[in-house]
CSV table of N, CA and C in Angstrom, one decimal:
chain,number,residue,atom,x,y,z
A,24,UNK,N,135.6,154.9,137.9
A,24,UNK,CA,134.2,155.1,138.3
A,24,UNK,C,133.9,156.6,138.2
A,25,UNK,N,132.7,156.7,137.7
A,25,UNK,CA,132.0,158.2,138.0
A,25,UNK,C,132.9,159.2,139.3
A,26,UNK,N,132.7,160.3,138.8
A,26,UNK,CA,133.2,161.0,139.8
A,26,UNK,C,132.0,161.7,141.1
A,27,UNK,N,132.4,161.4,142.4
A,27,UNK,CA,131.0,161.3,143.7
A,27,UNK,C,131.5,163.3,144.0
A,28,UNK,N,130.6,163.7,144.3
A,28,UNK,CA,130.1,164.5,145.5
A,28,UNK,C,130.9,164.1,146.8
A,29,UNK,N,132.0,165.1,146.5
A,29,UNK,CA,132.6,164.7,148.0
A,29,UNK,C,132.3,165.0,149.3
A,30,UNK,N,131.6,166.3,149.5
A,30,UNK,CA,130.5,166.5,150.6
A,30,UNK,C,129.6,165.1,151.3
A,31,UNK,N,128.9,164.6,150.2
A,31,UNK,CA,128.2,163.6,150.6
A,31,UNK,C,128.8,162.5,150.3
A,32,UNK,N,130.1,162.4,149.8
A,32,UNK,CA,130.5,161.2,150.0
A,32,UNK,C,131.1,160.6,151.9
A,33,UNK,N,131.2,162.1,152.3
A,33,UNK,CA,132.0,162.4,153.2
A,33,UNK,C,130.7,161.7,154.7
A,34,UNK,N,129.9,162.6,154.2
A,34,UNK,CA,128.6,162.5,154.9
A,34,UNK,C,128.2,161.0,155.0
A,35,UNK,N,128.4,159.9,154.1
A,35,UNK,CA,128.0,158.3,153.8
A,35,UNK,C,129.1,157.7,154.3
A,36,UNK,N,130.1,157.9,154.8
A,36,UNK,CA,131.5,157.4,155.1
A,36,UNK,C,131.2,157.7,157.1
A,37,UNK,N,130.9,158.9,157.4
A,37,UNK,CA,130.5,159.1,158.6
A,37,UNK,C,129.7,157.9,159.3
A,38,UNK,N,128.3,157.9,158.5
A,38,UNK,CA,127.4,156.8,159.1
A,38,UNK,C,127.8,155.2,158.9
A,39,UNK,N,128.7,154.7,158.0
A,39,UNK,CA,129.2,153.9,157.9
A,39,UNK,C,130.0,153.8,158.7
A,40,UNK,N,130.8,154.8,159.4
A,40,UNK,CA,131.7,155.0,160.4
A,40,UNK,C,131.5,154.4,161.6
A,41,UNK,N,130.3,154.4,162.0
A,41,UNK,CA,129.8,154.4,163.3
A,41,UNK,C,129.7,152.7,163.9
A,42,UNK,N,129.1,152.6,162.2
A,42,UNK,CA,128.8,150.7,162.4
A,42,UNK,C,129.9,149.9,162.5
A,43,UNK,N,131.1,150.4,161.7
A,43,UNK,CA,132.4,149.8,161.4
A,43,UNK,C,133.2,150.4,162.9
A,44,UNK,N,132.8,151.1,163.6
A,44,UNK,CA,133.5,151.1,165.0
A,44,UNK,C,132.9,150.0,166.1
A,45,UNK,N,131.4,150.3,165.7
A,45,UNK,CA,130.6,148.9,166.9
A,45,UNK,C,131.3,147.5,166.0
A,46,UNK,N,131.5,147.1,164.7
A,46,UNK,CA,132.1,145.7,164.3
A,46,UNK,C,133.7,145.4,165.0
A,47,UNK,N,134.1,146.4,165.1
A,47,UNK,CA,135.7,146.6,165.4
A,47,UNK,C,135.7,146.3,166.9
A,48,UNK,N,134.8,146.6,167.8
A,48,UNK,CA,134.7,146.7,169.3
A,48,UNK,C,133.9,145.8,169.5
A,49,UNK,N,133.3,144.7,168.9
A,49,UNK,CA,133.0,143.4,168.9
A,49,UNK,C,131.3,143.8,169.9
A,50,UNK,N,130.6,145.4,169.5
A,50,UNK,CA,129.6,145.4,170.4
A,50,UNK,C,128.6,144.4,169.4
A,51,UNK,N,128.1,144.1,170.8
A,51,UNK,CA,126.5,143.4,170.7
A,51,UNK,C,125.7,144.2,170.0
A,52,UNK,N,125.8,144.2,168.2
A,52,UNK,CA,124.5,144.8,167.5
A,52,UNK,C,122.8,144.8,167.9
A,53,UNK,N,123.0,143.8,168.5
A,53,UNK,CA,121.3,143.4,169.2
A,53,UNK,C,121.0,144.7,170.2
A,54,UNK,N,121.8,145.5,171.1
A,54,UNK,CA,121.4,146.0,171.8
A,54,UNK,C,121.0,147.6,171.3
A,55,UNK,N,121.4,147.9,169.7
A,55,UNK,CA,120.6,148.9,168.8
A,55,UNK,C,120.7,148.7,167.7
A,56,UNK,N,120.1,147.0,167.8
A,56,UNK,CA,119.8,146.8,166.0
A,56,UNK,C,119.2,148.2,165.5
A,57,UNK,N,118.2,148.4,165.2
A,57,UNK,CA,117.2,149.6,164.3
A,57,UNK,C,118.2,150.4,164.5
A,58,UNK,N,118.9,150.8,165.0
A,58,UNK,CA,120.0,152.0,164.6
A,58,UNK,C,121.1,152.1,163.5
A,59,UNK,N,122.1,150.6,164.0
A,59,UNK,CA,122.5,149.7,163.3
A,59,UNK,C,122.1,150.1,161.9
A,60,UNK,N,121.2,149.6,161.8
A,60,UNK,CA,120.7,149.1,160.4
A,60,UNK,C,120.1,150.0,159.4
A,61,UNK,N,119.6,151.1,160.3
A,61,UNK,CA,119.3,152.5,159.9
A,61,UNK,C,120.8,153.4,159.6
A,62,UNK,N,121.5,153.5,160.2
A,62,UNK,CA,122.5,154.2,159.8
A,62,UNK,C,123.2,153.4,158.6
A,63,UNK,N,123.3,152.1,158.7
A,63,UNK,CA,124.3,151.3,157.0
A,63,UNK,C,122.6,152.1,156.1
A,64,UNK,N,121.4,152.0,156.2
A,64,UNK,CA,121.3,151.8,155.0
A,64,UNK,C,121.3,153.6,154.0
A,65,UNK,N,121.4,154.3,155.7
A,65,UNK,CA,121.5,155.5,154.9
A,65,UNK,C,122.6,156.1,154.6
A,66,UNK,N,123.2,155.3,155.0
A,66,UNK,CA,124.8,155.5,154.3
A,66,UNK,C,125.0,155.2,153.1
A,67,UNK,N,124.1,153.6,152.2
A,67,UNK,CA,124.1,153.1,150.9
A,67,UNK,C,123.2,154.7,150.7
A,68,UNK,N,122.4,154.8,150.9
A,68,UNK,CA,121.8,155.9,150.4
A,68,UNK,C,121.8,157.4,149.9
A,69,UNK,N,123.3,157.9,150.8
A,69,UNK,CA,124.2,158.5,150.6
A,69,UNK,C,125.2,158.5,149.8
A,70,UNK,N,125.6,157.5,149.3
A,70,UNK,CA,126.9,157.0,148.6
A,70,UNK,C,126.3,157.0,147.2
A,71,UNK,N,124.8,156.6,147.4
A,71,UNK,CA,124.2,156.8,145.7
A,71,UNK,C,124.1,158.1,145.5
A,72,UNK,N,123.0,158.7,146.2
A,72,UNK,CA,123.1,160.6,146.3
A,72,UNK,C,124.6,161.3,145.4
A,73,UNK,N,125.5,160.8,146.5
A,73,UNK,CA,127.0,161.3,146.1
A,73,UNK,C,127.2,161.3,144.6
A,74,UNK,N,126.5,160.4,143.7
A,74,UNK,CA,126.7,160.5,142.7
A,74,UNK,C,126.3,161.3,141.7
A,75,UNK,N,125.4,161.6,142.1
A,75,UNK,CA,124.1,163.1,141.6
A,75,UNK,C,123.8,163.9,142.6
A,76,UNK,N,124.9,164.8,142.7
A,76,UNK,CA,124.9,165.7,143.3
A,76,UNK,C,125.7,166.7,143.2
A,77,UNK,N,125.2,168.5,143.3
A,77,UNK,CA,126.0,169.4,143.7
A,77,UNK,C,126.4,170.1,144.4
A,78,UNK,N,127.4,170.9,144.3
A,78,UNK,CA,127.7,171.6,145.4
A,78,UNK,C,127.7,173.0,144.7
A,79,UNK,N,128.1,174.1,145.7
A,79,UNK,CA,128.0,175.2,145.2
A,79,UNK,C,128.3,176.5,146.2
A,80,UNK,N,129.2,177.1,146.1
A,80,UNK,CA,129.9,178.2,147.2
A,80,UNK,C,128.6,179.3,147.2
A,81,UNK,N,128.1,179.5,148.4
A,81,UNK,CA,127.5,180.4,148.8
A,81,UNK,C,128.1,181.6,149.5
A,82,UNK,N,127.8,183.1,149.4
A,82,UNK,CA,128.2,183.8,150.4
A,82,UNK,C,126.8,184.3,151.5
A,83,UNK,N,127.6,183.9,152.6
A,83,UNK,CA,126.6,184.0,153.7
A,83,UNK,C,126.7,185.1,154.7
A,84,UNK,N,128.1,186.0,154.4
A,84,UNK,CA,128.3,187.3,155.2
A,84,UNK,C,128.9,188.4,154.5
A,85,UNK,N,128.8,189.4,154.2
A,85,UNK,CA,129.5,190.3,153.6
A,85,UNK,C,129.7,191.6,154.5
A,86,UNK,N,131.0,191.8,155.0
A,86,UNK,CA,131.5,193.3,155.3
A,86,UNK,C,132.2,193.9,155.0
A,87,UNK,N,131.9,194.8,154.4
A,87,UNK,CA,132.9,196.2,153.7
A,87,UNK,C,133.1,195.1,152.3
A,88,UNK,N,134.6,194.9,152.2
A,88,UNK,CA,135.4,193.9,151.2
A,88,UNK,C,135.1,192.6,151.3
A,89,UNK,N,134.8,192.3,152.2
A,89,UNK,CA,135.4,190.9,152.5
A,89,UNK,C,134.3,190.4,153.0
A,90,UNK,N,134.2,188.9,152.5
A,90,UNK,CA,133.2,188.3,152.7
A,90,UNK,C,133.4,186.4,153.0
A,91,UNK,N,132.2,185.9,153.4
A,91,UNK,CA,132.5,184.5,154.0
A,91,UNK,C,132.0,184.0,153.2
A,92,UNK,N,131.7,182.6,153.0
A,92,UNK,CA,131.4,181.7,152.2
A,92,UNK,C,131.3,180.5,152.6
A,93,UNK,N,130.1,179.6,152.4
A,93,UNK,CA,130.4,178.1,152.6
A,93,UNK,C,129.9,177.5,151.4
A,94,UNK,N,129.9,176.0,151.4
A,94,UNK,CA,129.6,175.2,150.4
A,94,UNK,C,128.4,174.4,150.7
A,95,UNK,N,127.1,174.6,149.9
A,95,UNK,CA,125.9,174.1,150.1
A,95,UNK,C,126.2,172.9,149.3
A,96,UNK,N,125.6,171.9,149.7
A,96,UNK,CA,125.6,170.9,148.6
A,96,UNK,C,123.6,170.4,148.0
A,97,UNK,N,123.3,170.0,146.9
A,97,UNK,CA,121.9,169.6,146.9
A,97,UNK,C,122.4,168.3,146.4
A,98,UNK,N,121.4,167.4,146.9
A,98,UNK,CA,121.4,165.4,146.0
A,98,UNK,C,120.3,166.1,144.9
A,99,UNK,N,120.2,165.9,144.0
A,99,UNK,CA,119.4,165.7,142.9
A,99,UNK,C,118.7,165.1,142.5
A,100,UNK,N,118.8,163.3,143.3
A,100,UNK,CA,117.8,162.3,143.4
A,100,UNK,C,117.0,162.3,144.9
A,101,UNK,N,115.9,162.1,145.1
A,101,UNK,CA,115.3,162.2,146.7
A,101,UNK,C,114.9,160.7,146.9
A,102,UNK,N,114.3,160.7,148.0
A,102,UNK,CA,114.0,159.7,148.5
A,102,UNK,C,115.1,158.4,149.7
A,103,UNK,N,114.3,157.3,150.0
A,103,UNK,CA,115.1,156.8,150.8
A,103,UNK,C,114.9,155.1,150.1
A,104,UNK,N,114.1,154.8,149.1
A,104,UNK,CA,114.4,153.4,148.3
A,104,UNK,C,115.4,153.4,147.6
A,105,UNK,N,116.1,152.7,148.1
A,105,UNK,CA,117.7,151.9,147.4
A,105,UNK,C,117.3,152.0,145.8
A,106,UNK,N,116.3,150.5,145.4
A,106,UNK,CA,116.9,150.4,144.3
A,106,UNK,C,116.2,151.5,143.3
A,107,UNK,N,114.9,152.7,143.6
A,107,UNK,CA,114.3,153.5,142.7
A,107,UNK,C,115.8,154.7,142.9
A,108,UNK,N,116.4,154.8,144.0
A,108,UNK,CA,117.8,155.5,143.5
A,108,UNK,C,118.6,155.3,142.7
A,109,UNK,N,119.0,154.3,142.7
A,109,UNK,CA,119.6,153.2,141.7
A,109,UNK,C,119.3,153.5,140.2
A,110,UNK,N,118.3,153.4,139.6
A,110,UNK,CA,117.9,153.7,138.8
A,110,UNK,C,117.8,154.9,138.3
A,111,UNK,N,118.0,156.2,139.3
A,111,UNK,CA,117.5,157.3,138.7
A,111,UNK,C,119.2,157.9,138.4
A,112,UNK,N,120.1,156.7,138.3
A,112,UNK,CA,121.8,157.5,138.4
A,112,UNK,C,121.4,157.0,136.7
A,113,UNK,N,122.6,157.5,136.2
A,113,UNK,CA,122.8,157.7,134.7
A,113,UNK,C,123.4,156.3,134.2
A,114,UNK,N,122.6,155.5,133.1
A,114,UNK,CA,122.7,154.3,133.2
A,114,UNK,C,124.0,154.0,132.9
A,115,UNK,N,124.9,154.4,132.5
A,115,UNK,CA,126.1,154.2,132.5
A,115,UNK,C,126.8,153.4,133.4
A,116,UNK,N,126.8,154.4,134.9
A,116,UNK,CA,126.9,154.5,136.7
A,116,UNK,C,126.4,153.0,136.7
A,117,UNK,N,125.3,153.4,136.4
A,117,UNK,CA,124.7,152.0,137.0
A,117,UNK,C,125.3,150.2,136.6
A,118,UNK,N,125.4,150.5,135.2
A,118,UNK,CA,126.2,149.1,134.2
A,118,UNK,C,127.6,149.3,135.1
A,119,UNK,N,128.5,150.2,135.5
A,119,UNK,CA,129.3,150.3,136.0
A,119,UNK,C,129.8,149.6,137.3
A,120,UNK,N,128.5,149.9,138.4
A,120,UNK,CA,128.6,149.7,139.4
A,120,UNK,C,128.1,147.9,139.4
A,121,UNK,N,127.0,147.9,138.6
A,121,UNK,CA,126.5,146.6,138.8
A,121,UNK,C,127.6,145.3,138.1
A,122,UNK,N,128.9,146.0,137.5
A,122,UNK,CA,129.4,145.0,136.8
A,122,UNK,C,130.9,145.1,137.8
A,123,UNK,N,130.8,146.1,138.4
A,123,UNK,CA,132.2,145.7,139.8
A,123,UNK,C,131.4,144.8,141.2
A,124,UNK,N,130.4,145.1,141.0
A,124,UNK,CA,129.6,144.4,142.6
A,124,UNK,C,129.9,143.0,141.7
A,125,UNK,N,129.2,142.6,141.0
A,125,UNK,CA,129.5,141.1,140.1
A,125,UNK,C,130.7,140.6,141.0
A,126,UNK,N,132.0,140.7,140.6
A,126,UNK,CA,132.6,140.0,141.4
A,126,UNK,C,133.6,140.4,142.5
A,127,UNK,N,132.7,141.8,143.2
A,127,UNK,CA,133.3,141.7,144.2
A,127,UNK,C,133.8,141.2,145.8
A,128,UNK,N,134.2,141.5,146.4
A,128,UNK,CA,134.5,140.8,147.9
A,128,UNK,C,133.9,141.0,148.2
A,129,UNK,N,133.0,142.3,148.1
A,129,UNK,CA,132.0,142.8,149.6
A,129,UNK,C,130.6,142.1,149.0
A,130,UNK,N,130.6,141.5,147.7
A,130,UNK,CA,129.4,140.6,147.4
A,130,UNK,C,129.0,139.6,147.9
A,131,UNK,N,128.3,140.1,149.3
A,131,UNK,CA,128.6,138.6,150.2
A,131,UNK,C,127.0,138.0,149.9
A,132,UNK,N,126.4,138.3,149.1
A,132,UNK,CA,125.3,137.3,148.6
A,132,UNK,C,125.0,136.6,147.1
A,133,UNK,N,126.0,136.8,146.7
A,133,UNK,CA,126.7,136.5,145.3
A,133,UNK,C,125.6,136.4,144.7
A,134,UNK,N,125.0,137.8,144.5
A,134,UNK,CA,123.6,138.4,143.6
A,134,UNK,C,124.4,139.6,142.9
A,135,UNK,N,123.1,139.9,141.7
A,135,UNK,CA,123.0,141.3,141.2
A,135,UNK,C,122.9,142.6,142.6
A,136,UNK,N,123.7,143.2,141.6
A,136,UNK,CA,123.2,145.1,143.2
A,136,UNK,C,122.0,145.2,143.0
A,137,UNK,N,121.2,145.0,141.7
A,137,UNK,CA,119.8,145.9,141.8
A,137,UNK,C,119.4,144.7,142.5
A,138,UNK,N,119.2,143.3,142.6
A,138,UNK,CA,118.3,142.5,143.1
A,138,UNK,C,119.0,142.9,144.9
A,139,UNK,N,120.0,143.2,145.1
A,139,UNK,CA,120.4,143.3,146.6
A,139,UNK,C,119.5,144.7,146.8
A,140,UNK,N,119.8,145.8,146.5
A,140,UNK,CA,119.3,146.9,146.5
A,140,UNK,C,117.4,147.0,146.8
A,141,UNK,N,117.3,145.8,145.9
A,141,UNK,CA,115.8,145.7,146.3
A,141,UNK,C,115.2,144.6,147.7
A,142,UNK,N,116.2,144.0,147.8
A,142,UNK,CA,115.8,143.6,149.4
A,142,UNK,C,116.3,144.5,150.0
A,143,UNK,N,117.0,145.7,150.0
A,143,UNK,CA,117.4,146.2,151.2
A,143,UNK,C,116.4,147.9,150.9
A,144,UNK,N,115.9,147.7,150.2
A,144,UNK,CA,115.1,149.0,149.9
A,144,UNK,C,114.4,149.9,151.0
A,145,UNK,N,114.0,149.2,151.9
A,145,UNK,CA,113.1,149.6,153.1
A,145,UNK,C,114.0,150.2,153.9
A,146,UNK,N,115.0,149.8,154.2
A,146,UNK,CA,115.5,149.1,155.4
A,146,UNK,C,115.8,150.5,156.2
A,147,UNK,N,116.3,151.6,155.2
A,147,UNK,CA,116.2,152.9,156.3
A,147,UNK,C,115.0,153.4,156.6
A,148,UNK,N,113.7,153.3,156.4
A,148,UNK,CA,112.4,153.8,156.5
A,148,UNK,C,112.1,152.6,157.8
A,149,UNK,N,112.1,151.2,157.5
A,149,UNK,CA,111.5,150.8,158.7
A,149,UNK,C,112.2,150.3,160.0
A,150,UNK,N,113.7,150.8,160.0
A,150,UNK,CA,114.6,150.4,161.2
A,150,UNK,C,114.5,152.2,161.7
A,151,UNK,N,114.0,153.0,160.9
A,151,UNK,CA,114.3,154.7,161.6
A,151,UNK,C,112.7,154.3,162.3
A,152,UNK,N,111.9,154.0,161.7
A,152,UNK,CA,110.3,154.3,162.5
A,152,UNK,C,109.8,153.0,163.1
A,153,UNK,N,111.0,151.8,163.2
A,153,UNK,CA,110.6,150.6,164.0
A,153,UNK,C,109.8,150.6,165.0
A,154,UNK,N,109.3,151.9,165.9
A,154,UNK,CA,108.4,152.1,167.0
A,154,UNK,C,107.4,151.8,166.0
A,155,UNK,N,107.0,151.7,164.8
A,155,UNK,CA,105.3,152.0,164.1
A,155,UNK,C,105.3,150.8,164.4
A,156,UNK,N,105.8,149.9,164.4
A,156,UNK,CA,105.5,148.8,164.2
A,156,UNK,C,106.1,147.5,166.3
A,157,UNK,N,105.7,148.3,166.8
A,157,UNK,CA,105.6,147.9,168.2
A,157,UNK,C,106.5,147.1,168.5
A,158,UNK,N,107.8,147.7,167.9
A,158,UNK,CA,109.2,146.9,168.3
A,158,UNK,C,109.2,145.6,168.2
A,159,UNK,N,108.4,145.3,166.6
A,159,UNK,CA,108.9,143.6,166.3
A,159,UNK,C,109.8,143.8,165.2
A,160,UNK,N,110.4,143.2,165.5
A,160,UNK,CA,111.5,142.6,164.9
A,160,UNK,C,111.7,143.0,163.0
A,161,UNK,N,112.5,144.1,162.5
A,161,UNK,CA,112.1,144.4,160.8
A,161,UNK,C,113.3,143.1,160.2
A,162,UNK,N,112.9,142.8,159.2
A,162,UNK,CA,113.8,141.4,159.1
A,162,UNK,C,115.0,141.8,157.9
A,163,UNK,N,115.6,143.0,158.1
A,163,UNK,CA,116.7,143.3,157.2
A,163,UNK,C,118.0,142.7,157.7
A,164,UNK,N,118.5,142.4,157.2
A,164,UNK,CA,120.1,141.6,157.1
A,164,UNK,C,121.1,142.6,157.2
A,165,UNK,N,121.9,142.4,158.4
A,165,UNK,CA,122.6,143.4,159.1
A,165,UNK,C,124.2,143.1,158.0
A,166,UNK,N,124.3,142.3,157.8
A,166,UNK,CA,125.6,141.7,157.1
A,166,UNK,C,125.3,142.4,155.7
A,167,UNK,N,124.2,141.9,155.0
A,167,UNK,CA,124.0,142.6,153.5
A,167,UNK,C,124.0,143.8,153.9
A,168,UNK,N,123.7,144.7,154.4
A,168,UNK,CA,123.6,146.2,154.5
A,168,UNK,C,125.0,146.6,154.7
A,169,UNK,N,125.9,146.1,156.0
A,169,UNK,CA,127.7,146.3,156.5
A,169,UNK,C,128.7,146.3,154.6
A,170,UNK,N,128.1,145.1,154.0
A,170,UNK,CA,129.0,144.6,153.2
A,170,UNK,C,128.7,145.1,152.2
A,171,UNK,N,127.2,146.0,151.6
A,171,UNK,CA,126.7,146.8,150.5
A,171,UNK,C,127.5,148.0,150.6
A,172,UNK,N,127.4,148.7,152.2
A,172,UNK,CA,127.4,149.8,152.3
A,172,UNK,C,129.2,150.0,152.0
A,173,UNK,N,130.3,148.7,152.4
A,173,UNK,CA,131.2,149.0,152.5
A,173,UNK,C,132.2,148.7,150.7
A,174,UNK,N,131.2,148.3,150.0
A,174,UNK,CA,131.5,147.9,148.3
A,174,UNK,C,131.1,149.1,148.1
A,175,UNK,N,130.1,150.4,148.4
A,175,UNK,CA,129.8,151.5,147.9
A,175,UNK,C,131.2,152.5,148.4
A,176,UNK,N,131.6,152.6,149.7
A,176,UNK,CA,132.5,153.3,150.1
A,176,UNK,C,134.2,153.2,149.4
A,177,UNK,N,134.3,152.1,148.7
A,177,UNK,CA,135.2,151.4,148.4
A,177,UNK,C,135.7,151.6,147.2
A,178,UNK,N,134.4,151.2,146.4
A,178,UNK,CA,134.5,151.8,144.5
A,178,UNK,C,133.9,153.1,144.2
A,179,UNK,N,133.5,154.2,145.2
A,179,UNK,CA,133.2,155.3,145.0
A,179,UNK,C,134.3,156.2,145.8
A,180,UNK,N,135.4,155.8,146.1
A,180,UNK,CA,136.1,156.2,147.3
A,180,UNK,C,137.0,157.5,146.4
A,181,UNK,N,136.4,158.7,146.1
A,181,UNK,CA,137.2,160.1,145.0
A,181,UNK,C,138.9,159.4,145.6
A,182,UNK,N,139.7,159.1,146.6
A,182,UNK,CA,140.6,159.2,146.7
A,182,UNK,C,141.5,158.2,145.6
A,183,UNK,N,140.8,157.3,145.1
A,183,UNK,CA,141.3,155.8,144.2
A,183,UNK,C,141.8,156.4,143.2
């Protein structure tokens, strides 16, 4: 697989982190679905970014000789729709990714990525602003998001 942006791979493995501790401790997702659901999907969201993206050593203090430095990273693709991210990776990536989801484990809807990608496209815009909409219910699939997000961390994982 392509080689990820380990910054933000790091950063997509965190919020994935959080959901994969509430599955582990058997919490009641109902009691912050929209959070839930918001954090997997910006984690898929992240894990695409990771792929178009740089980093770059900045110096941010200089005295006398010696000086500090950290590492900025930029994504290169914007936005928060799944599958117009998708698309904007280098089609190679994409024939790549879409032909390990084919028969993977974590394909728990035994579809194409882009057709999953496009149901779950919203799903970080309307579980983050779920107050716009007077706390009814956004009807994203908590399982497809866990099991997308954890096929992205898995076949993108720089350590493999």
């Amino acid at each position: 697989m392509s080689k990820v942006n380990e910054h933000v791979y790091r950063s997509a493995r965190e919020f994935l982190a959080l959901c994969e501790r509430a599955e582990k401790q058997a919490v009641e997702i109902t009691d912050f679905h929209y959070a839930y659901n918001a954090n997997l999907a910006f984690s898929i969201e992240l894990f695409l970014k990771s792929m178009n993206a740089k980093s770059q050593s900045k110096v941010i203090l200089e005295v006398g000789s010696s000086s500090l430095s950290n590492d900025f990273t930029n994504c290169l693709i914007k936005g928060h729709n799944l599958s117009q991210l998708f698309e904007k990776l280098n089609f190679k990536i994409q024939e790549e990714l879409s032909v390990s989801f084919t028969g993977h484990r974590c394909n728990v809807s035994c579809r194409a990525l882009k057709n999953v990608l496009v149901e779950l496209d919203l799903a970080f815009i309307e579980n983050r602003y779920s107050f716009e909409k007077a706390g009814l219910y956004v009807g994203h699939n908590p399982e497809l998001l866990l099991w997308t997000a954890r096929f992205f961390e898995e076949i993108l994982n720089p350590n493999n």
